[in-house]
Structures are given as structure tokens and as C-alpha cells.
JSON list of C-alpha atoms and ligand atoms in Angstrom, two decimals:
[
{"chain": "A", "resi": 1, "resn": "UNK", "atom": "CA", "xyz": [-4.71, -9.11, -13.12]},
{"chain": "A", "resi": 2, "resn": "UNK", "atom": "CA", "xyz": [-5.19, -9.25, -9.33]},
{"chain": "A", "resi": 3, "resn": "UNK", "atom": "CA", "xyz": [-2.14, -8.79, -7.20]},
{"chain": "A", "resi": 4, "resn": "UNK", "atom": "CA", "xyz": [-1.84, -9.73, -3.53]},
{"chain": "A", "resi": 5, "resn": "UNK", "atom": "CA", "xyz": [0.52, -7.63, -1.39]},
{"chain": "A", "resi": 6, "resn": "UNK", "atom": "CA", "xyz": [0.96, -9.19, 2.10]},
{"chain": "A", "resi": 7, "resn": "UNK", "atom": "CA", "xyz": [1.71, -6.55, 4.71]},
{"chain": "A", "resi": 8, "resn": "UNK", "atom": "CA", "xyz": [4.93, -7.46, 6.48]},
{"chain": "A", "resi": 9, "resn": "UNK", "atom": "CA", "xyz": [3.67, -5.60, 9.56]},
{"chain": "A", "resi": 10, "resn": "UNK", "atom": "CA", "xyz": [1.72, -8.75, 10.43]},
{"chain": "A", "resi": 11, "resn": "UNK", "atom": "CA", "xyz": [4.72, -11.07, 9.95]},
{"chain": "A", "resi": 12, "resn": "UNK", "atom": "CA", "xyz": [6.47, -12.89, 12.75]},
{"chain": "A", "resi": 13, "resn": "UNK", "atom": "CA", "xyz": [9.55, -10.74, 13.20]},
{"chain": "A", "resi": 14, "resn": "UNK", "atom": "CA", "xyz": [11.43, -13.54, 14.94]},
{"chain": "A", "resi": 15, "resn": "UNK", "atom": "CA", "xyz": [10.97, -15.67, 11.84]},
{"chain": "A", "resi": 16, "resn": "UNK", "atom": "CA", "xyz": [10.97, -13.05, 9.15]},
{"chain": "A", "resi": 17, "resn": "UNK", "atom": "CA", "xyz": [12.60, -15.36, 6.57]},
{"chain": "A", "resi": 18, "resn": "UNK", "atom": "CA", "xyz": [9.54, -17.65, 6.68]},
{"chain": "A", "resi": 19, "resn": "UNK", "atom": "CA", "xyz": [7.18, -14.76, 5.93]},
{"chain": "A", "resi": 20, "resn": "UNK", "atom": "CA", "xyz": [9.48, -13.60, 3.14]},
{"chain": "A", "resi": 21, "resn": "UNK", "atom": "CA", "xyz": [9.41, -17.09, 1.65]},
{"chain": "A", "resi": 22, "resn": "UNK", "atom": "CA", "xyz": [5.60, -17.08, 1.72]},
{"chain": "A", "resi": 23, "resn": "UNK", "atom": "CA", "xyz": [5.44, -13.88, -0.29]},
{"chain": "A", "resi": 24, "resn": "UNK", "atom": "CA", "xyz": [8.15, -15.03, -2.69]},
{"chain": "A", "resi": 25, "resn": "UNK", "atom": "CA", "xyz": [6.26, -18.25, -3.34]},
{"chain": "A", "resi": 26, "resn": "UNK", "atom": "CA", "xyz": [2.60, -17.29, -3.30]},
{"chain": "A", "resi": 27, "resn": "UNK", "atom": "CA", "xyz": [2.12, -13.51, -3.52]},
{"chain": "A", "resi": 28, "resn": "UNK", "atom": "CA", "xyz": [2.98, -10.63, -5.83]},
{"chain": "A", "resi": 29, "resn": "UNK", "atom": "CA", "xyz": [4.38, -7.74, -3.79]},
{"chain": "A", "resi": 30, "resn": "UNK", "atom": "CA", "xyz": [5.93, -7.03, -0.42]},
{"chain": "A", "resi": 31, "resn": "UNK", "atom": "CA", "xyz": [3.83, -4.36, 1.29]},
{"chain": "A", "resi": 32, "resn": "UNK", "atom": "CA", "xyz": [6.04, -2.46, 3.73]},
{"chain": "A", "resi": 33, "resn": "UNK", "atom": "CA", "xyz": [4.31, -0.05, 6.18]},
{"chain": "A", "resi": 34, "resn": "UNK", "atom": "CA", "xyz": [6.52, 2.75, 7.35]},
{"chain": "A", "resi": 35, "resn": "UNK", "atom": "CA", "xyz": [5.08, 4.68, 10.35]},
{"chain": "A", "resi": 36, "resn": "UNK", "atom": "CA", "xyz": [6.78, 7.55, 12.11]},
{"chain": "A", "resi": 37, "resn": "UNK", "atom": "CA", "xyz": [4.77, 8.04, 15.31]},
{"chain": "A", "resi": 38, "resn": "UNK", "atom": "CA", "xyz": [3.82, 11.55, 14.13]},
{"chain": "A", "resi": 39, "resn": "UNK", "atom": "CA", "xyz": [1.67, 11.24, 11.01]},
{"chain": "A", "resi": 40, "resn": "UNK", "atom": "CA", "xyz": [0.18, 8.14, 12.64]},
{"chain": "A", "resi": 41, "resn": "UNK", "atom": "CA", "xyz": [0.24, 7.30, 16.38]},
{"chain": "A", "resi": 42, "resn": "UNK", "atom": "CA", "xyz": [2.27, 4.12, 15.82]},
{"chain": "A", "resi": 43, "resn": "UNK", "atom": "CA", "xyz": [5.89, 3.35, 14.91]},
{"chain": "A", "resi": 44, "resn": "UNK", "atom": "CA", "xyz": [6.62, 0.32, 12.74]},
{"chain": "A", "resi": 45, "resn": "UNK", "atom": "CA", "xyz": [10.08, -0.43, 11.32]},
{"chain": "A", "resi": 46, "resn": "UNK", "atom": "CA", "xyz": [12.70, 1.39, 9.30]},
{"chain": "A", "resi": 47, "resn": "UNK", "atom": "CA", "xyz": [15.65, 0.92, 6.93]},
{"chain": "A", "resi": 48, "resn": "UNK", "atom": "CA", "xyz": [17.45, -2.03, 8.56]},
{"chain": "A", "resi": 49, "resn": "UNK", "atom": "CA", "xyz": [14.33, -4.19, 8.31]},
{"chain": "A", "resi": 50, "resn": "UNK", "atom": "CA", "xyz": [13.51, -3.03, 4.76]},
{"chain": "A", "resi": 51, "resn": "UNK", "atom": "CA", "xyz": [17.11, -3.75, 3.69]},
{"chain": "A", "resi": 52, "resn": "UNK", "atom": "CA", "xyz": [16.96, -7.24, 5.21]},
{"chain": "A", "resi": 53, "resn": "UNK", "atom": "CA", "xyz": [13.73, -8.00, 3.37]},
{"chain": "A", "resi": 54, "resn": "UNK", "atom": "CA", "xyz": [15.10, -6.51, 0.15]},
{"chain": "A", "resi": 55, "resn": "UNK", "atom": "CA", "xyz": [18.06, -8.90, 0.20]},
{"chain": "A", "resi": 56, "resn": "UNK", "atom": "CA", "xyz": [15.79, -11.94, 0.13]},
{"chain": "A", "resi": 57, "resn": "UNK", "atom": "CA", "xyz": [12.82, -10.60, -1.84]},
{"chain": "A", "resi": 58, "resn": "UNK", "atom": "CA", "xyz": [12.11, -12.03, -5.23]},
{"chain": "A", "resi": 59, "resn": "UNK", "atom": "CA", "xyz": [8.95, -9.91, -5.58]},
{"chain": "A", "resi": 60, "resn": "UNK", "atom": "CA", "xyz": [8.83, -6.09, -5.83]},
{"chain": "A", "resi": 61, "resn": "UNK", "atom": "CA", "xyz": [8.80, -3.94, -2.73]},
{"chain": "A", "resi": 62, "resn": "UNK", "atom": "CA", "xyz": [5.71, -1.75, -2.25]},
{"chain": "A", "resi": 63, "resn": "UNK", "atom": "CA", "xyz": [6.55, 0.93, 0.36]},
{"chain": "A", "resi": 64, "resn": "UNK", "atom": "CA", "xyz": [3.59, 2.65, 2.06]},
{"chain": "A", "resi": 65, "resn": "UNK", "atom": "CA", "xyz": [4.84, 5.78, 3.79]},
{"chain": "A", "resi": 66, "resn": "UNK", "atom": "CA", "xyz": [2.77, 6.97, 6.77]},
{"chain": "A", "resi": 67, "resn": "UNK", "atom": "CA", "xyz": [5.14, 9.75, 7.65]},
{"chain": "A", "resi": 68, "resn": "UNK", "atom": "CA", "xyz": [5.24, 13.52, 7.65]},
{"chain": "A", "resi": 69, "resn": "UNK", "atom": "CA", "xyz": [7.45, 15.14, 5.01]},
{"chain": "A", "resi": 70, "resn": "UNK", "atom": "CA", "xyz": [7.60, 12.05, 2.74]},
{"chain": "A", "resi": 71, "resn": "UNK", "atom": "CA", "xyz": [9.72, 13.76, 0.14]},
{"chain": "A", "resi": 72, "resn": "UNK", "atom": "CA", "xyz": [12.63, 13.70, 2.56]},
{"chain": "A", "resi": 73, "resn": "UNK", "atom": "CA", "xyz": [12.89, 9.90, 2.47]},
{"chain": "A", "resi": 74, "resn": "UNK", "atom": "CA", "xyz": [11.78, 8.73, -0.99]},
{"chain": "A", "resi": 75, "resn": "UNK", "atom": "CA", "xyz": [15.34, 8.69, -2.36]},
{"chain": "A", "resi": 76, "resn": "UNK", "atom": "CA", "xyz": [16.52, 6.40, 0.42]},
{"chain": "A", "resi": 77, "resn": "UNK", "atom": "CA", "xyz": [13.61, 3.99, -0.09]},
{"chain": "A", "resi": 78, "resn": "UNK", "atom": "CA", "xyz": [14.38, 3.95, -3.81]},
{"chain": "A", "resi": 79, "resn": "UNK", "atom": "CA", "xyz": [18.03, 3.17, -3.01]},
{"chain": "A", "resi": 80, "resn": "UNK", "atom": "CA", "xyz": [17.14, 0.17, -0.82]},
{"chain": "A", "resi": 81, "resn": "UNK", "atom": "CA", "xyz": [15.10, -1.23, -3.70]},
{"chain": "A", "resi": 82, "resn": "UNK", "atom": "CA", "xyz": [11.50, -0.01, -3.61]},
{"chain": "A", "resi": 83, "resn": "UNK", "atom": "CA", "xyz": [9.61, -0.55, -6.85]},
{"chain": "A", "resi": 84, "resn": "UNK", "atom": "CA", "xyz": [6.50, 1.25, -5.64]},
{"chain": "A", "resi": 85, "resn": "UNK", "atom": "CA", "xyz": [6.37, 4.15, -3.15]},
{"chain": "A", "resi": 86, "resn": "UNK", "atom": "CA", "xyz": [3.15, 5.71, -1.93]},
{"chain": "A", "resi": 87, "resn": "UNK", "atom": "CA", "xyz": [2.58, 8.55, 0.57]},
{"chain": "A", "resi": 88, "resn": "UNK", "atom": "CA", "xyz": [-0.47, 10.16, 2.10]},
{"chain": "A", "resi": 89, "resn": "UNK", "atom": "CA", "xyz": [-2.16, 13.15, 0.48]},
{"chain": "A", "resi": 90, "resn": "UNK", "atom": "CA", "xyz": [-2.92, 14.33, 4.04]},
{"chain": "A", "resi": 91, "resn": "UNK", "atom": "CA", "xyz": [0.83, 14.43, 4.77]},
{"chain": "A", "resi": 92, "resn": "UNK", "atom": "CA", "xyz": [1.96, 16.24, 1.60]},
{"chain": "A", "resi": 93, "resn": "UNK", "atom": "CA", "xyz": [-1.14, 18.27, 0.57]},
{"chain": "A", "resi": 94, "resn": "UNK", "atom": "CA", "xyz": [-0.13, 20.88, -2.07]},
{"chain": "A", "resi": 95, "resn": "UNK", "atom": "CA", "xyz": [3.32, 19.35, -2.35]},
{"chain": "A", "resi": 96, "resn": "UNK", "atom": "CA", "xyz": [1.83, 16.03, -3.51]},
{"chain": "A", "resi": 97, "resn": "UNK", "atom": "CA", "xyz": [2.42, 16.59, -7.20]},
{"chain": "A", "resi": 98, "resn": "UNK", "atom": "CA", "xyz": [6.06, 17.47, -6.55]},
{"chain": "A", "resi": 99, "resn": "UNK", "atom": "CA", "xyz": [6.60, 14.36, -4.41]},
{"chain": "A", "resi": 100, "resn": "UNK", "atom": "CA", "xyz": [5.00, 12.16, -7.05]},
{"chain": "A", "resi": 101, "resn": "UNK", "atom": "CA", "xyz": [7.38, 13.63, -9.64]},
{"chain": "A", "resi": 102, "resn": "UNK", "atom": "CA", "xyz": [10.31, 13.11, -7.28]},
{"chain": "A", "resi": 103, "resn": "UNK", "atom": "CA", "xyz": [9.44, 9.41, -6.90]},
{"chain": "A", "resi": 104, "resn": "UNK", "atom": "CA", "xyz": [8.94, 8.98, -10.67]},
{"chain": "A", "resi": 105, "resn": "UNK", "atom": "CA", "xyz": [12.30, 10.65, -11.41]},
{"chain": "A", "resi": 106, "resn": "UNK", "atom": "CA", "xyz": [13.90, 7.89, -9.33]},
{"chain": "A", "resi": 107, "resn": "UNK", "atom": "CA", "xyz": [12.41, 5.27, -11.67]},
{"chain": "A", "resi": 108, "resn": "UNK", "atom": "CA", "xyz": [9.92, 4.15, -9.04]},
{"chain": "A", "resi": 109, "resn": "UNK", "atom": "CA", "xyz": [6.16, 3.85, -9.43]},
{"chain": "A", "resi": 110, "resn": "UNK", "atom": "CA", "xyz": [4.47, 6.65, -7.48]},
{"chain": "A", "resi": 111, "resn": "UNK", "atom": "CA", "xyz": [1.17, 6.35, -5.61]},
{"chain": "A", "resi": 112, "resn": "UNK", "atom": "CA", "xyz": [-1.03, 8.69, -3.58]},
{"chain": "A", "resi": 113, "resn": "UNK", "atom": "CA", "xyz": [-2.80, 7.35, -0.46]},
{"chain": "A", "resi": 114, "resn": "UNK", "atom": "CA", "xyz": [-5.96, 8.65, 1.17]},
{"chain": "A", "resi": 115, "resn": "UNK", "atom": "CA", "xyz": [-7.36, 7.87, 4.61]},
{"chain": "A", "resi": 116, "resn": "UNK", "atom": "CA", "xyz": [-11.10, 7.04, 4.99]},
{"chain": "A", "resi": 117, "resn": "UNK", "atom": "CA", "xyz": [-11.98, 10.61, 6.05]},
{"chain": "A", "resi": 118, "resn": "UNK", "atom": "CA", "xyz": [-10.32, 12.34, 3.10]},
{"chain": "A", "resi": 119, "resn": "UNK", "atom": "CA", "xyz": [-12.84, 13.22, 0.34]},
{"chain": "A", "resi": 120, "resn": "UNK", "atom": "CA", "xyz": [-11.79, 11.30, -2.79]},
{"chain": "A", "resi": 121, "resn": "UNK", "atom": "CA", "xyz": [-12.18, 14.45, -4.90]},
{"chain": "A", "resi": 122, "resn": "UNK", "atom": "CA", "xyz": [-9.09, 15.92, -3.18]},
{"chain": "A", "resi": 123, "resn": "UNK", "atom": "CA", "xyz": [-6.83, 13.64, -5.21]},
{"chain": "A", "resi": 124, "resn": "UNK", "atom": "CA", "xyz": [-8.67, 13.99, -8.58]},
{"chain": "A", "resi": 125, "resn": "UNK", "atom": "CA", "xyz": [-6.23, 16.71, -9.74]},
{"chain": "A", "resi": 126, "resn": "UNK", "atom": "CA", "xyz": [-3.36, 14.19, -9.19]},
{"chain": "A", "resi": 127, "resn": "UNK", "atom": "CA", "xyz": [-4.94, 11.29, -11.14]},
{"chain": "A", "resi": 128, "resn": "UNK", "atom": "CA", "xyz": [-3.42, 12.29, -14.50]},
{"chain": "A", "resi": 129, "resn": "UNK", "atom": "CA", "xyz": [0.03, 11.93, -12.87]},
{"chain": "A", "resi": 130, "resn": "UNK", "atom": "CA", "xyz": [-0.13, 8.93, -10.49]},
{"chain": "A", "resi": 131, "resn": "UNK", "atom": "CA", "xyz": [1.08, 5.44, -11.31]},
{"chain": "A", "resi": 132, "resn": "UNK", "atom": "CA", "xyz": [-1.38, 3.96, -8.78]},
{"chain": "A", "resi": 133, "resn": "UNK", "atom": "CA", "xyz": [-3.79, 5.00, -6.04]},
{"chain": "A", "resi": 134, "resn": "UNK", "atom": "CA", "xyz": [-3.94, 3.47, -2.55]},
{"chain": "A", "resi": 135, "resn": "UNK", "atom": "CA", "xyz": [-7.32, 3.75, -0.83]},
{"chain": "A", "resi": 136, "resn": "UNK", "atom": "CA", "xyz": [-7.22, 3.01, 2.90]},
{"chain": "A", "resi": 137, "resn": "UNK", "atom": "CA", "xyz": [-10.11, 0.87, 4.01]},
{"chain": "A", "resi": 138, "resn": "UNK", "atom": "CA", "xyz": [-9.14, 1.45, 7.67]},
{"chain": "A", "resi": 139, "resn": "UNK", "atom": "CA", "xyz": [-7.43, 4.47, 9.27]},
{"chain": "A", "resi": 140, "resn": "UNK", "atom": "CA", "xyz": [-3.69, 4.19, 8.74]},
{"chain": "A", "resi": 141, "resn": "UNK", "atom": "CA", "xyz": [-1.63, 3.27, 11.76]},
{"chain": "A", "resi": 142, "resn": "UNK", "atom": "CA", "xyz": [-2.42, -0.27, 12.87]},
{"chain": "A", "resi": 143, "resn": "UNK", "atom": "CA", "xyz": [-2.86, -3.72, 11.40]},
{"chain": "A", "resi": 144, "resn": "UNK", "atom": "CA", "xyz": [-5.79, -5.98, 12.34]},
{"chain": "A", "resi": 145, "resn": "UNK", "atom": "CA", "xyz": [-8.58, -3.38, 12.09]},
{"chain": "A", "resi": 146, "resn": "UNK", "atom": "CA", "xyz": [-12.06, -3.99, 10.64]},
{"chain": "A", "resi": 147, "resn": "UNK", "atom": "CA", "xyz": [-12.77, -3.13, 7.00]},
{"chain": "A", "resi": 148, "resn": "UNK", "atom": "CA", "xyz": [-14.84, 0.09, 6.62]},
{"chain": "A", "resi": 149, "resn": "UNK", "atom": "CA", "xyz": [-17.72, -0.81, 4.22]},
{"chain": "A", "resi": 150, "resn": "UNK", "atom": "CA", "xyz": [-17.96, 2.79, 2.84]},
{"chain": "A", "resi": 151, "resn": "UNK", "atom": "CA", "xyz": [-14.58, 2.14, 1.17]},
{"chain": "A", "resi": 152, "resn": "UNK", "atom": "CA", "xyz": [-16.40, 0.27, -1.59]},
{"chain": "A", "resi": 153, "resn": "UNK", "atom": "CA", "xyz": [-18.06, 3.47, -2.88]},
{"chain": "A", "resi": 154, "resn": "UNK", "atom": "CA", "xyz": [-14.76, 5.35, -2.59]},
{"chain": "A", "resi": 155, "resn": "UNK", "atom": "CA", "xyz": [-13.01, 2.74, -4.75]},
{"chain": "A", "resi": 156, "resn": "UNK", "atom": "CA", "xyz": [-15.83, 2.99, -7.31]},
{"chain": "A", "resi": 157, "resn": "UNK", "atom": "CA", "xyz": [-15.55, 6.80, -7.40]},
{"chain": "A", "resi": 158, "resn": "UNK", "atom": "CA", "xyz": [-11.78, 6.82, -7.97]},
{"chain": "A", "resi": 159, "resn": "UNK", "atom": "CA", "xyz": [-12.09, 3.99, -10.57]},
{"chain": "A", "resi": 160, "resn": "UNK", "atom": "CA", "xyz": [-14.75, 5.97, -12.43]},
{"chain": "A", "resi": 161, "resn": "UNK", "atom": "CA", "xyz": [-12.62, 9.10, -12.48]},
{"chain": "A", "resi": 162, "resn": "UNK", "atom": "CA", "xyz": [-9.50, 7.21, -13.66]},
{"chain": "A", "resi": 163, "resn": "UNK", "atom": "CA", "xyz": [-11.53, 5.57, -16.41]},
{"chain": "A", "resi": 164, "resn": "UNK", "atom": "CA", "xyz": [-13.05, 8.94, -17.41]},
{"chain": "A", "resi": 165, "resn": "UNK", "atom": "CA", "xyz": [-9.50, 10.26, -17.80]},
{"chain": "A", "resi": 166, "resn": "UNK", "atom": "CA", "xyz": [-8.67, 7.29, -20.01]},
{"chain": "A", "resi": 167, "resn": "UNK", "atom": "CA", "xyz": [-6.34, 5.90, -17.34]},
{"chain": "A", "resi": 168, "resn": "UNK", "atom": "CA", "xyz": [-7.90, 2.46, -17.30]},
{"chain": "A", "resi": 169, "resn": "UNK", "atom": "CA", "xyz": [-4.50, 0.80, -16.72]},
{"chain": "A", "resi": 170, "resn": "UNK", "atom": "CA", "xyz": [-3.78, 2.71, -13.44]},
{"chain": "A", "resi": 171, "resn": "UNK", "atom": "CA", "xyz": [-4.35, 0.24, -10.61]},
{"chain": "A", "resi": 172, "resn": "UNK", "atom": "CA", "xyz": [-6.17, 0.93, -7.35]},
{"chain": "A", "resi": 173, "resn": "UNK", "atom": "CA", "xyz": [-4.66, -0.66, -4.27]},
{"chain": "A", "resi": 174, "resn": "UNK", "atom": "CA", "xyz": [-6.77, -1.17, -1.18]},
{"chain": "A", "resi": 175, "resn": "UNK", "atom": "CA", "xyz": [-5.38, -1.56, 2.31]},
{"chain": "A", "resi": 176, "resn": "UNK", "atom": "CA", "xyz": [-6.93, -2.51, 5.67]},
{"chain": "A", "resi": 177, "resn": "UNK", "atom": "CA", "xyz": [-9.10, -5.33, 6.88]},
{"chain": "A", "resi": 178, "resn": "UNK", "atom": "CA", "xyz": [-8.90, -7.22, 3.57]},
{"chain": "A", "resi": 179, "resn": "UNK", "atom": "CA", "xyz": [-9.35, -10.98, 3.53]},
{"chain": "A", "resi": 180, "resn": "UNK", "atom": "CA", "xyz": [-11.00, -13.82, 1.63]},
{"chain": "A", "resi": 181, "resn": "UNK", "atom": "CA", "xyz": [-14.49, -12.71, 2.80]},
{"chain": "A", "resi": 182, "resn": "UNK", "atom": "CA", "xyz": [-14.35, -9.22, 1.20]},
{"chain": "A", "resi": 183, "resn": "UNK", "atom": "CA", "xyz": [-11.72, -9.54, -1.55]},
{"chain": "A", "resi": 184, "resn": "UNK", "atom": "CA", "xyz": [-14.35, -10.13, -4.27]},
{"chain": "A", "resi": 185, "resn": "UNK", "atom": "CA", "xyz": [-16.24, -6.98, -3.25]},
{"chain": "A", "resi": 186, "resn": "UNK", "atom": "CA", "xyz": [-13.22, -4.69, -3.50]},
{"chain": "A", "resi": 187, "resn": "UNK", "atom": "CA", "xyz": [-12.20, -6.29, -6.81]},
{"chain": "A", "resi": 188, "resn": "UNK", "atom": "CA", "xyz": [-15.72, -5.77, -8.23]},
{"chain": "A", "resi": 189, "resn": "UNK", "atom": "CA", "xyz": [-15.54, -2.12, -7.10]},
{"chain": "A", "resi": 190, "resn": "UNK", "atom": "CA", "xyz": [-12.38, -1.62, -9.13]},
{"chain": "A", "resi": 191, "resn": "UNK", "atom": "CA", "xyz": [-9.36, -2.46, -6.97]},
{"chain": "A", "resi": 192, "resn": "UNK", "atom": "CA", "xyz": [-6.69, -4.82, -8.36]},
{"chain": "A", "resi": 193, "resn": "UNK", "atom": "CA", "xyz": [-3.89, -4.71, -5.70]},
{"chain": "A", "resi": 194, "resn": "UNK", "atom": "CA", "xyz": [-5.04, -6.15, -2.36]},
{"chain": "A", "resi": 195, "resn": "UNK", "atom": "CA", "xyz": [-2.94, -5.51, 0.74]},
{"chain": "A", "resi": 196, "resn": "UNK", "atom": "CA", "xyz": [-3.52, -8.12, 3.40]},
{"chain": "A", "resi": 197, "resn": "UNK", "atom": "CA", "xyz": [-1.69, -8.41, 6.73]},
{"chain": "A", "resi": 198, "resn": "UNK", "atom": "CA", "xyz": [-3.59, -10.37, 9.38]},
{"chain": "A", "resi": 199, "resn": "UNK", "atom": "CA", "xyz": [-5.60, -12.45, 6.92]},
{"chain": "A", "resi": 200, "resn": "UNK", "atom": "CA", "xyz": [-2.34, -13.83, 5.45]},
{"chain": "A", "resi": 201, "resn": "UNK", "atom": "CA", "xyz": [0.13, -14.05, 8.31]},
{"chain": "A", "resi": 202, "resn": "UNK", "atom": "CA", "xyz": [-2.29, -14.93, 11.08]},
{"chain": "A", "resi": 203, "resn": "UNK", "atom": "CA", "xyz": [-3.93, -17.62, 8.91]},
{"chain": "A", "resi": 204, "resn": "UNK", "atom": "CA", "xyz": [-3.34, -21.31, 9.50]},
{"chain": "A", "resi": 205, "resn": "UNK", "atom": "CA", "xyz": [-2.48, -21.59, 5.81]},
{"chain": "A", "resi": 206, "resn": "UNK", "atom": "CA", "xyz": [-1.19, -18.33, 4.29]},
{"chain": "A", "resi": 207, "resn": "UNK", "atom": "CA", "xyz": [-0.92, -19.84, 0.80]},
{"chain": "A", "resi": 208, "resn": "UNK", "atom": "CA", "xyz": [-4.61, -20.83, 0.88]},
{"chain": "A", "resi": 209, "resn": "UNK", "atom": "CA", "xyz": [-5.64, -17.38, 2.16]},
{"chain": "A", "resi": 210, "resn": "UNK", "atom": "CA", "xyz": [-3.73, -15.73, -0.75]},
{"chain": "A", "resi": 211, "resn": "UNK", "atom": "CA", "xyz": [-5.31, -18.13, -3.25]},
{"chain": "A", "resi": 212, "resn": "UNK", "atom": "CA", "xyz": [-8.76, -17.45, -1.86]},
{"chain": "A", "resi": 213, "resn": "UNK", "atom": "CA", "xyz": [-8.33, -13.71, -2.25]},
{"chain": "A", "resi": 214, "resn": "UNK", "atom": "CA", "xyz": [-7.34, -14.09, -5.92]},
{"chain": "A", "resi": 215, "resn": "UNK", "atom": "CA", "xyz": [-10.76, -15.69, -6.31]},
{"chain": "B", "resi": 1, "resn": "DX5", "atom": "C1", "xyz": [-2.33, 0.03, 8.29]},
{"chain": "B", "resi": 1, "resn": "DX5", "atom": "C2", "xyz": [-1.39, -0.50, 7.25]},
{"chain": "B", "resi": 1, "resn": "DX5", "atom": "C3", "xyz": [-1.83, -1.78, 6.64]},
{"chain": "B", "resi": 1, "resn": "DX5", "atom": "C4", "xyz": [-1.96, -2.93, 7.61]},
{"chain": "B", "resi": 1, "resn": "DX5", "atom": "C5", "xyz": [-2.92, -3.95, 7.02]},
{"chain": "B", "resi": 1, "resn": "DX5", "atom": "O1", "xyz": [-1.92, 1.30, 8.65]},
{"chain": "B", "resi": 1, "resn": "DX5", "atom": "O2", "xyz": [-1.26, 0.39, 6.19]},
{"chain": "B", "resi": 1, "resn": "DX5", "atom": "O3", "xyz": [-1.02, -2.17, 5.54]},
{"chain": "B", "resi": 1, "resn": "DX5", "atom": "O4", "xyz": [-0.74, -3.56, 7.92]},
{"chain": "B", "resi": 1, "resn": "DX5", "atom": "O5", "xyz": [-3.13, -4.92, 7.98]},
{"chain": "B", "resi": 1, "resn": "DX5", "atom": "P1", "xyz": [-4.49, -5.78, 8.00]},
{"chain": "B", "resi": 1, "resn": "DX5", "atom": "O6", "xyz": [-4.59, -6.47, 6.69]},
{"chain": "B", "resi": 1, "resn": "DX5", "atom": "O7", "xyz": [-4.28, -6.64, 9.17]},
{"chain": "B", "resi": 1, "resn": "DX5", "atom": "O8", "xyz": [-5.62, -4.80, 8.15]},
{"chain": "B", "resi": 2, "resn": "ZN", "atom": "ZN1", "xyz": [-0.21, -0.29, 4.29]}
]
């Protein structure tokens, strides 16, 4: 099953309800990008915005933490209704296993994220534990960047290792520069959750863009 997770970072914040309706009607998950200005050079939005979306969301919330010290905030994101929480391996390093366990203890699906310059092998020791993997196909920090083609081989490598471990049901999410023109390629490589910001919310017809990505 392919799931489309529109990134609310690309929504029109003056008409947030409209973007929420689009996801409720046509997509599968709300992808919420949390940036702290330290782990990444950008600042996005925080709890008041997440809470407002949570009140109207009829699809699960997928929180992507681009922050230092992610373990400090996972409980609060679980409380406001996150169903999925992912954090960067580069931010947690040797504490990653403990943060994954912390998220799982809250009854939330736990994912590890890697930036394009992080060797995929770094997260192999965590693959027996994760509920999903998020592979960045741009450098975390900004929407509207161009898809990095080398991401295809990285998705394949993580998919192969998950399958080797017998974890065929663990999904790979891909994030950055995804749209109708490259969705089929990342799906063929082994991804099944597609994050899409600009290609959904800057499209003339967001519903059609979502349908096109499902193939
Ligand atoms: C980038 C974020 C992405 C971003 C995707 O740091 O993690 O989720 O919003 O936006 P597009 O689809 O425009 O690349
Ligand atoms: Zn994201």
C-alpha cells in the first residue's frame, strides 16, 4: 500500500483549514516538519500549530523532528496526538536506540531519519527495532528543494537490509523533492510512504497531484 503524506510546511498558513481538508479527503498522513534553527538552519512551527492541526485531522499525524536532543520533546508530541514520530540519527547518534524505545513506550510508531550525507550502514544496527525508516532525498531544513537522484540507491540498500532481516513489513518513507514525476521511481526502489510538500500544495489541483503519485 502506498501512502501519501503531504508536508504541511508547504501549506498556506493563512488558510490552514483548506490544506487540512485536502489531506483529510485525499491523502493518508499529515507530515509535520519540526525545525529548531540549530539542527537545521531553519525554524518551522511548534506546538500551537500542531495542536490546531490535530484538532481537525482525520488522518494520523507523522511528526518529523529536525531538532537537537529529540528525546526531550517526544512525550509532548505524543500528547498532542502524533501517531508517528521520527528523529535524525545525526541528532541522536548513540542515543538513537533509547529514543526509539522512548517513542515506542508512548504507543507511537518510531522512525529513524538520515540525511543524504549519512552512510546508510550507520542505521543498520537500529533496523531490528524501528517501526519505519525515513530517508531524506534532500538535505533537511527547507521545502521546495530538488530531489537528489542518489537517494534511489540508498532506498534500495535500506530496503534490502530490512528484507534480509525479515522485516518486509517495515515501511520506508522518503522526503524531499517528491512529486508525480519521480514517485514511481522511489516506489520501485522500495519506498511506500511518500512525503510531498510543494508538489501537493503548490499544485493547481492537489487532489490530482496526490492521485498521480499513487500511480
Ligand atoms: C525538509 C522537510 C520536508 C519538506 C518537503 O526538511 O523535511 O518534509 O517539507 O518539501 P518538498 O516536498 O517541497 O521538498
Ligand atoms: Zn519532513
